[in-house]
Tab-separated table of C-alpha atoms in Angstrom:
chain	number	residue	atom	x	y	z
A	1	UNK	CA	-22.170	-13.470	-1.583
A	2	UNK	CA	-22.864	-16.301	-4.008
A	3	UNK	CA	-24.965	-16.050	-7.148
A	4	UNK	CA	-27.530	-18.346	-5.522
A	5	UNK	CA	-27.781	-16.048	-2.500
A	6	UNK	CA	-28.216	-13.005	-4.756
A	7	UNK	CA	-30.887	-14.833	-6.768
A	8	UNK	CA	-32.757	-15.746	-3.575
A	9	UNK	CA	-32.598	-12.156	-2.326
A	10	UNK	CA	-33.801	-10.873	-5.697
A	11	UNK	CA	-36.701	-13.324	-5.571
A	12	UNK	CA	-37.630	-12.042	-2.097
A	13	UNK	CA	-37.440	-8.472	-3.392
A	14	UNK	CA	-39.783	-9.318	-6.265
A	15	UNK	CA	-42.211	-10.892	-3.781
A	16	UNK	CA	-42.240	-7.748	-1.640
A	17	UNK	CA	-42.520	-5.468	-4.695
A	18	UNK	CA	-45.684	-7.344	-5.616
A	19	UNK	CA	-47.226	-5.868	-2.438
A	20	UNK	CA	-46.675	-2.270	-3.623
A	21	UNK	CA	-49.565	-0.640	-5.462
A	22	UNK	CA	-50.248	2.701	-7.080
A	23	UNK	CA	-53.387	3.826	-5.206
A	24	UNK	CA	-55.108	4.510	-8.551
A	25	UNK	CA	-54.311	1.162	-10.211
A	26	UNK	CA	-55.416	-2.241	-8.820
A	27	UNK	CA	-52.248	-4.035	-10.023
A	28	UNK	CA	-48.888	-4.153	-8.248
A	29	UNK	CA	-45.952	-2.143	-9.594
A	30	UNK	CA	-43.922	-5.231	-10.509
A	31	UNK	CA	-46.630	-6.707	-12.741
A	32	UNK	CA	-47.255	-3.251	-14.206
A	33	UNK	CA	-43.653	-3.374	-15.476
A	34	UNK	CA	-42.526	-0.365	-13.459
A	35	UNK	CA	-39.417	-2.157	-12.123
A	36	UNK	CA	-36.649	-2.029	-14.720
A	37	UNK	CA	-33.703	-3.449	-12.787
A	38	UNK	CA	-32.834	-5.007	-9.434
A	39	UNK	CA	-29.116	-5.148	-8.609
A	40	UNK	CA	-28.140	-6.965	-5.408
A	41	UNK	CA	-24.589	-6.066	-4.349
A	42	UNK	CA	-22.195	-8.310	-2.415
A	43	UNK	CA	-22.527	-6.104	0.686
A	44	UNK	CA	-26.320	-6.549	0.825
A	45	UNK	CA	-27.167	-3.168	-0.635
A	46	UNK	CA	-29.673	-3.082	-3.475
A	47	UNK	CA	-30.104	-0.692	-6.400
A	48	UNK	CA	-33.525	-0.655	-8.034
A	49	UNK	CA	-34.345	1.234	-11.218
A	50	UNK	CA	-38.034	1.953	-11.525
A	51	UNK	CA	-40.394	4.245	-13.339
A	52	UNK	CA	-43.990	5.387	-13.197
A	53	UNK	CA	-46.798	4.953	-15.686
A	54	UNK	CA	-46.809	8.759	-15.998
A	55	UNK	CA	-43.994	11.198	-15.103
A	56	UNK	CA	-46.416	13.369	-13.118
A	57	UNK	CA	-47.728	10.534	-10.915
A	58	UNK	CA	-49.362	12.189	-7.879
A	59	UNK	CA	-48.509	9.188	-5.670
A	60	UNK	CA	-44.814	9.115	-6.651
A	61	UNK	CA	-43.397	9.994	-3.236
A	62	UNK	CA	-45.664	7.500	-1.481
A	63	UNK	CA	-44.792	4.683	-3.901
A	64	UNK	CA	-41.031	5.334	-3.770
A	65	UNK	CA	-41.052	5.331	0.033
A	66	UNK	CA	-43.194	2.174	0.113
A	67	UNK	CA	-40.705	0.406	-2.192
A	68	UNK	CA	-37.697	1.487	-0.142
A	69	UNK	CA	-39.291	0.603	3.201
A	70	UNK	CA	-40.504	-2.812	2.094
A	71	UNK	CA	-37.237	-3.791	0.394
A	72	UNK	CA	-35.191	-2.650	3.379
A	73	UNK	CA	-37.452	-4.697	5.681
A	74	UNK	CA	-35.966	-7.871	4.197
A	75	UNK	CA	-33.393	-9.409	6.517
A	76	UNK	CA	-30.797	-9.933	3.769
A	77	UNK	CA	-30.994	-6.332	2.522
A	78	UNK	CA	-28.687	-3.797	4.177
A	79	UNK	CA	-29.990	-0.769	2.259
A	80	UNK	CA	-32.020	0.061	-0.830
A	81	UNK	CA	-31.327	2.821	-3.323
A	82	UNK	CA	-34.356	3.503	-5.513
A	83	UNK	CA	-33.499	5.234	-8.790
A	84	UNK	CA	-36.390	6.882	-10.592
A	85	UNK	CA	-35.819	6.628	-14.343
A	86	UNK	CA	-37.897	7.507	-17.388
A	87	UNK	CA	-35.831	5.801	-20.085
A	88	UNK	CA	-37.223	3.787	-21.641
A	89	UNK	CA	-40.608	5.403	-21.242
A	90	UNK	CA	-43.157	3.057	-19.690
A	91	UNK	CA	-45.884	1.682	-21.924
A	92	UNK	CA	-48.560	-1.002	-21.670
A	93	UNK	CA	-46.387	-3.625	-23.360
A	94	UNK	CA	-44.250	-3.754	-20.182
A	95	UNK	CA	-47.103	-5.228	-18.136
A	96	UNK	CA	-47.330	-8.934	-17.410
A	97	UNK	CA	-50.117	-10.903	-19.058
A	98	UNK	CA	-51.884	-11.080	-15.681
A	99	UNK	CA	-51.807	-7.288	-15.336
A	100	UNK	CA	-53.186	-6.765	-18.848
A	101	UNK	CA	-56.045	-9.165	-18.119
A	102	UNK	CA	-56.758	-7.554	-14.711
A	103	UNK	CA	-56.936	-4.107	-16.325
A	104	UNK	CA	-58.990	-5.319	-19.288
A	105	UNK	CA	-56.338	-4.795	-21.984
A	106	UNK	CA	-56.515	-8.400	-23.231
């Protein structure tokens, strides 16, 4: 798989991640800064490192399954492995400018 192909797949993954929301927050998980890393492998498998805004997120299982299902729905993705990480700890500085404005932080 070429670098261009991987970049295109990653872009598609970002697009689909922008459709995943925490039910309690009206901003998608990508713009919230909850996605730390997307690694597209040559075989079409994808590793995603993500976190939550709080370690005890009540919607964690729902969000993780939504991420996996949506990423795996992409034609170029063979499988998705979602790694839940808490290092570094999430904070508001990880949000995009749009997310901060939407949530009234700016």
